[in-house]
Amino acid sequence: QLQLVESGGGLMPPGGSLRLSCAASGVIIDYYTIAWFRQAPGKEREGVVCISNSGDSTKYIDSVKGRFTVSRDNAKRMIYLQMNNLKPEDTAVYYCAADLDLVCAENYAFGTYDVWGQGIQVTVSS
């Protein structure tokens, strides 16, 4: 059974950078679409970015385009989210999620992912 564990969160000033990692275990991730979600205090959870199983298709929400970059290393069972030029509105708990059936592409909604990590806090504040 697939398990996901996020790491790399923390407190950064505006304009700073963080790289989140998501370590997968239990099964290979080659066939899974992976996404990063986030939930800010008092707000609903939102999809931030997704990446297809091969890594050749990605989707970003407008607010992070040009600042965030998702990548994956299937051989290492790792997924990464590089976050640059962080803004206070990026403050949230970030979740890594995986699903075998969902499509990651610009014209597709994020959908409901099947497997979730426990989440990690990212705080952007001066």
PDB file of C-alpha atoms in Angstrom:
ATOM      1  CA  GLN A   1       0.000   0.000   0.000  1.00  0.00           C
ATOM      2  CA  LEU A   2       1.326   3.414  -0.956  1.00  0.00           C
ATOM      3  CA  GLN A   3       2.317   5.760   1.842  1.00  0.00           C
ATOM      4  CA  LEU A   4       3.439   9.371   1.467  1.00  0.00           C
ATOM      5  CA  VAL A   5       5.489  11.478   3.877  1.00  0.00           C
ATOM      6  CA  GLU A   6       6.179  15.166   3.341  1.00  0.00           C
ATOM      7  CA  SER A   7       9.228  17.039   4.582  1.00  0.00           C
ATOM      8  CA  GLY A   8      11.003  20.351   4.100  1.00  0.00           C
ATOM      9  CA  GLY A   9       8.450  22.784   5.452  1.00  0.00           C
ATOM     10  CA  GLY A  10       9.178  25.619   7.823  1.00  0.00           C
ATOM     11  CA  LEU A  11       9.187  29.371   8.342  1.00  0.00           C
ATOM     12  CA  MET A  12      10.521  31.646   5.632  1.00  0.00           C
ATOM     13  CA  PRO A  13      10.390  35.408   5.053  1.00  0.00           C
ATOM     14  CA  PRO A  14       8.592  36.750   2.001  1.00  0.00           C
ATOM     15  CA  GLY A  15      10.717  36.300  -1.078  1.00  0.00           C
ATOM     16  CA  GLY A  16      12.413  33.232   0.305  1.00  0.00           C
ATOM     17  CA  SER A  17      12.520  29.693  -1.071  1.00  0.00           C
ATOM     18  CA  LEU A  18      11.673  26.248   0.225  1.00  0.00           C
ATOM     19  CA  ARG A  19      11.757  22.819  -1.315  1.00  0.00           C
ATOM     20  CA  LEU A  20       9.166  20.353  -0.147  1.00  0.00           C
ATOM     21  CA  SER A  21       9.816  16.659  -0.571  1.00  0.00           C
ATOM     22  CA  CYS A  22       7.353  13.802  -0.624  1.00  0.00           C
ATOM     23  CA  ALA A  23       8.770  10.356   0.010  1.00  0.00           C
ATOM     24  CA  ALA A  24       6.713   7.419  -1.201  1.00  0.00           C
ATOM     25  CA  SER A  25       6.943   3.913   0.187  1.00  0.00           C
ATOM     26  CA  GLY A  26       5.134   0.629  -0.113  1.00  0.00           C
ATOM     27  CA  VAL A  27       4.805   0.455  -3.880  1.00  0.00           C
ATOM     28  CA  ILE A  28       6.426   2.023  -6.923  1.00  0.00           C
ATOM     29  CA  ILE A  29       4.981   5.360  -7.979  1.00  0.00           C
ATOM     30  CA  ASP A  30       5.516   4.961 -11.717  1.00  0.00           C
ATOM     31  CA  TYR A  31       1.806   4.707 -12.421  1.00  0.00           C
ATOM     32  CA  TYR A  32       0.568   7.361 -10.019  1.00  0.00           C
ATOM     33  CA  THR A  33      -0.446  10.901 -10.789  1.00  0.00           C
ATOM     34  CA  ILE A  34       0.884  13.067  -7.959  1.00  0.00           C
ATOM     35  CA  ALA A  35      -0.394  16.407  -6.715  1.00  0.00           C
ATOM     36  CA  TRP A  36       0.410  18.950  -4.065  1.00  0.00           C
ATOM     37  CA  PHE A  37      -2.512  20.489  -2.210  1.00  0.00           C
ATOM     38  CA  ARG A  38      -2.553  23.122   0.476  1.00  0.00           C
ATOM     39  CA  GLN A  39      -4.957  24.301   3.127  1.00  0.00           C
ATOM     40  CA  ALA A  40      -4.666  27.711   4.707  1.00  0.00           C
ATOM     41  CA  PRO A  41      -6.324  28.548   8.042  1.00  0.00           C
ATOM     42  CA  GLY A  42     -10.041  29.052   7.583  1.00  0.00           C
ATOM     43  CA  LYS A  43      -9.940  28.084   3.916  1.00  0.00           C
ATOM     44  CA  GLU A  44     -10.773  25.014   1.914  1.00  0.00           C
ATOM     45  CA  ARG A  45      -8.034  22.722   0.691  1.00  0.00           C
ATOM     46  CA  GLU A  46      -6.963  23.574  -2.851  1.00  0.00           C
ATOM     47  CA  GLY A  47      -4.932  21.828  -5.494  1.00  0.00           C
ATOM     48  CA  VAL A  48      -1.695  23.688  -6.190  1.00  0.00           C
ATOM     49  CA  VAL A  49       0.086  21.586  -8.776  1.00  0.00           C
ATOM     50  CA  CYS A  50      -0.012  18.107 -10.254  1.00  0.00           C
ATOM     51  CA  ILE A  51       2.384  16.009 -12.292  1.00  0.00           C
ATOM     52  CA  SER A  52       1.595  13.024 -14.486  1.00  0.00           C
ATOM     53  CA  ASN A  53       3.070   9.605 -13.822  1.00  0.00           C
ATOM     54  CA  SER A  54       5.804  10.098 -16.412  1.00  0.00           C
ATOM     55  CA  GLY A  55       6.402  13.711 -15.468  1.00  0.00           C
ATOM     56  CA  ASP A  56       5.670  15.015 -18.943  1.00  0.00           C
ATOM     57  CA  SER A  57       2.481  16.850 -17.995  1.00  0.00           C
ATOM     58  CA  THR A  58       2.008  19.358 -15.210  1.00  0.00           C
ATOM     59  CA  LYS A  59      -0.672  21.761 -14.069  1.00  0.00           C
ATOM     60  CA  TYR A  60      -0.255  24.793 -11.819  1.00  0.00           C
ATOM     61  CA  ILE A  61      -2.796  27.130 -10.331  1.00  0.00           C
ATOM     62  CA  ASP A  62      -2.351  30.706 -11.516  1.00  0.00           C
ATOM     63  CA  SER A  63      -1.176  32.056  -8.174  1.00  0.00           C
ATOM     64  CA  VAL A  64       1.961  29.890  -8.184  1.00  0.00           C
ATOM     65  CA  LYS A  65       2.849  29.863 -11.880  1.00  0.00           C
ATOM     66  CA  GLY A  66       6.409  31.055 -12.395  1.00  0.00           C
ATOM     67  CA  ARG A  67       7.238  30.578  -8.712  1.00  0.00           C
ATOM     68  CA  PHE A  68       6.638  26.895  -7.974  1.00  0.00           C
ATOM     69  CA  THR A  69       8.092  23.918  -9.834  1.00  0.00           C
ATOM     70  CA  VAL A  70       7.066  20.312  -9.363  1.00  0.00           C
ATOM     71  CA  SER A  71       9.304  17.376 -10.240  1.00  0.00           C
ATOM     72  CA  ARG A  72       9.514  13.671  -9.541  1.00  0.00           C
ATOM     73  CA  ASP A  73      12.091  10.915  -9.489  1.00  0.00           C
ATOM     74  CA  ASN A  74      10.248   7.633  -9.884  1.00  0.00           C
ATOM     75  CA  ALA A  75      13.390   5.568  -9.338  1.00  0.00           C
ATOM     76  CA  LYS A  76      13.882   7.206  -5.931  1.00  0.00           C
ATOM     77  CA  ARG A  77      10.131   7.323  -5.209  1.00  0.00           C
ATOM     78  CA  MET A  78      10.399  11.034  -4.533  1.00  0.00           C
ATOM     79  CA  ILE A  79       8.322  14.035  -5.517  1.00  0.00           C
ATOM     80  CA  TYR A  80       9.493  17.609  -5.035  1.00  0.00           C
ATOM     81  CA  LEU A  81       7.938  21.046  -4.917  1.00  0.00           C
ATOM     82  CA  GLN A  82      10.384  23.908  -5.319  1.00  0.00           C
ATOM     83  CA  MET A  83       8.793  27.107  -4.053  1.00  0.00           C
ATOM     84  CA  ASN A  84      10.488  30.403  -4.875  1.00  0.00           C
ATOM     85  CA  ASN A  85       9.555  34.006  -4.187  1.00  0.00           C
ATOM     86  CA  LEU A  86       7.292  32.893  -1.385  1.00  0.00           C
ATOM     87  CA  LYS A  87       4.426  35.155  -0.376  1.00  0.00           C
ATOM     88  CA  PRO A  88       2.470  35.352   2.872  1.00  0.00           C
ATOM     89  CA  GLU A  89      -0.547  33.949   1.057  1.00  0.00           C
ATOM     90  CA  ASP A  90       1.419  30.742   0.457  1.00  0.00           C
ATOM     91  CA  THR A  91       1.165  30.027   4.176  1.00  0.00           C
ATOM     92  CA  ALA A  92      -0.671  26.736   4.559  1.00  0.00           C
ATOM     93  CA  VAL A  93      -0.356  23.078   5.382  1.00  0.00           C
ATOM     94  CA  TYR A  94       0.903  21.376   2.228  1.00  0.00           C
ATOM     95  CA  TYR A  95      -0.128  17.840   1.340  1.00  0.00           C
ATOM     96  CA  CYS A  96       1.266  15.376  -1.154  1.00  0.00           C
ATOM     97  CA  ALA A  97      -1.381  13.178  -2.782  1.00  0.00           C
ATOM     98  CA  ALA A  98      -1.403  10.332  -5.280  1.00  0.00           C
ATOM     99  CA  ASP A  99      -3.913   8.571  -7.471  1.00  0.00           C
ATOM    100  CA  LEU A 100      -3.779   5.870 -10.115  1.00  0.00           C
ATOM    101  CA  ASP A 101      -6.673   7.066 -12.238  1.00  0.00           C
ATOM    102  CA  LEU A 102      -6.711  10.874 -12.239  1.00  0.00           C
ATOM    103  CA  VAL A 103      -5.340  12.840 -15.174  1.00  0.00           C
ATOM    104  CA  CYS A 104      -3.000  15.775 -14.723  1.00  0.00           C
ATOM    105  CA  ALA A 105      -3.458  18.252 -17.558  1.00  0.00           C
ATOM    106  CA  GLU A 106      -4.433  21.873 -18.023  1.00  0.00           C
ATOM    107  CA  ASN A 107      -7.999  21.112 -19.069  1.00  0.00           C
ATOM    108  CA  TYR A 108      -8.685  18.734 -16.193  1.00  0.00           C
ATOM    109  CA  ALA A 109      -9.744  19.562 -12.658  1.00  0.00           C
ATOM    110  CA  PHE A 110      -7.529  18.265  -9.862  1.00  0.00           C
ATOM    111  CA  GLY A 111     -10.061  15.691  -8.750  1.00  0.00           C
ATOM    112  CA  THR A 112     -10.254  13.653  -5.580  1.00  0.00           C
ATOM    113  CA  TYR A 113      -6.987  11.908  -4.818  1.00  0.00           C
ATOM    114  CA  ASP A 114      -6.923   8.516  -3.159  1.00  0.00           C
ATOM    115  CA  VAL A 115      -3.705   8.542  -1.082  1.00  0.00           C
ATOM    116  CA  TRP A 116      -2.580  11.426   1.118  1.00  0.00           C
ATOM    117  CA  GLY A 117       0.399  12.364   3.217  1.00  0.00           C
ATOM    118  CA  GLN A 118       0.038  13.787   6.702  1.00  0.00           C
ATOM    119  CA  GLY A 119       0.806  17.339   5.618  1.00  0.00           C
ATOM    120  CA  ILE A 120       3.539  19.806   6.510  1.00  0.00           C
ATOM    121  CA  GLN A 121       3.368  23.418   7.601  1.00  0.00           C
ATOM    122  CA  VAL A 122       4.765  26.203   5.447  1.00  0.00           C
ATOM    123  CA  THR A 123       4.700  29.674   6.988  1.00  0.00           C
ATOM    124  CA  VAL A 124       5.740  32.788   5.109  1.00  0.00           C
ATOM    125  CA  SER A 125       6.157  35.731   7.401  1.00  0.00           C
ATOM    126  CA  SER A 126       8.622  38.461   8.231  1.00  0.00           C
TER     127      SER A 126
END
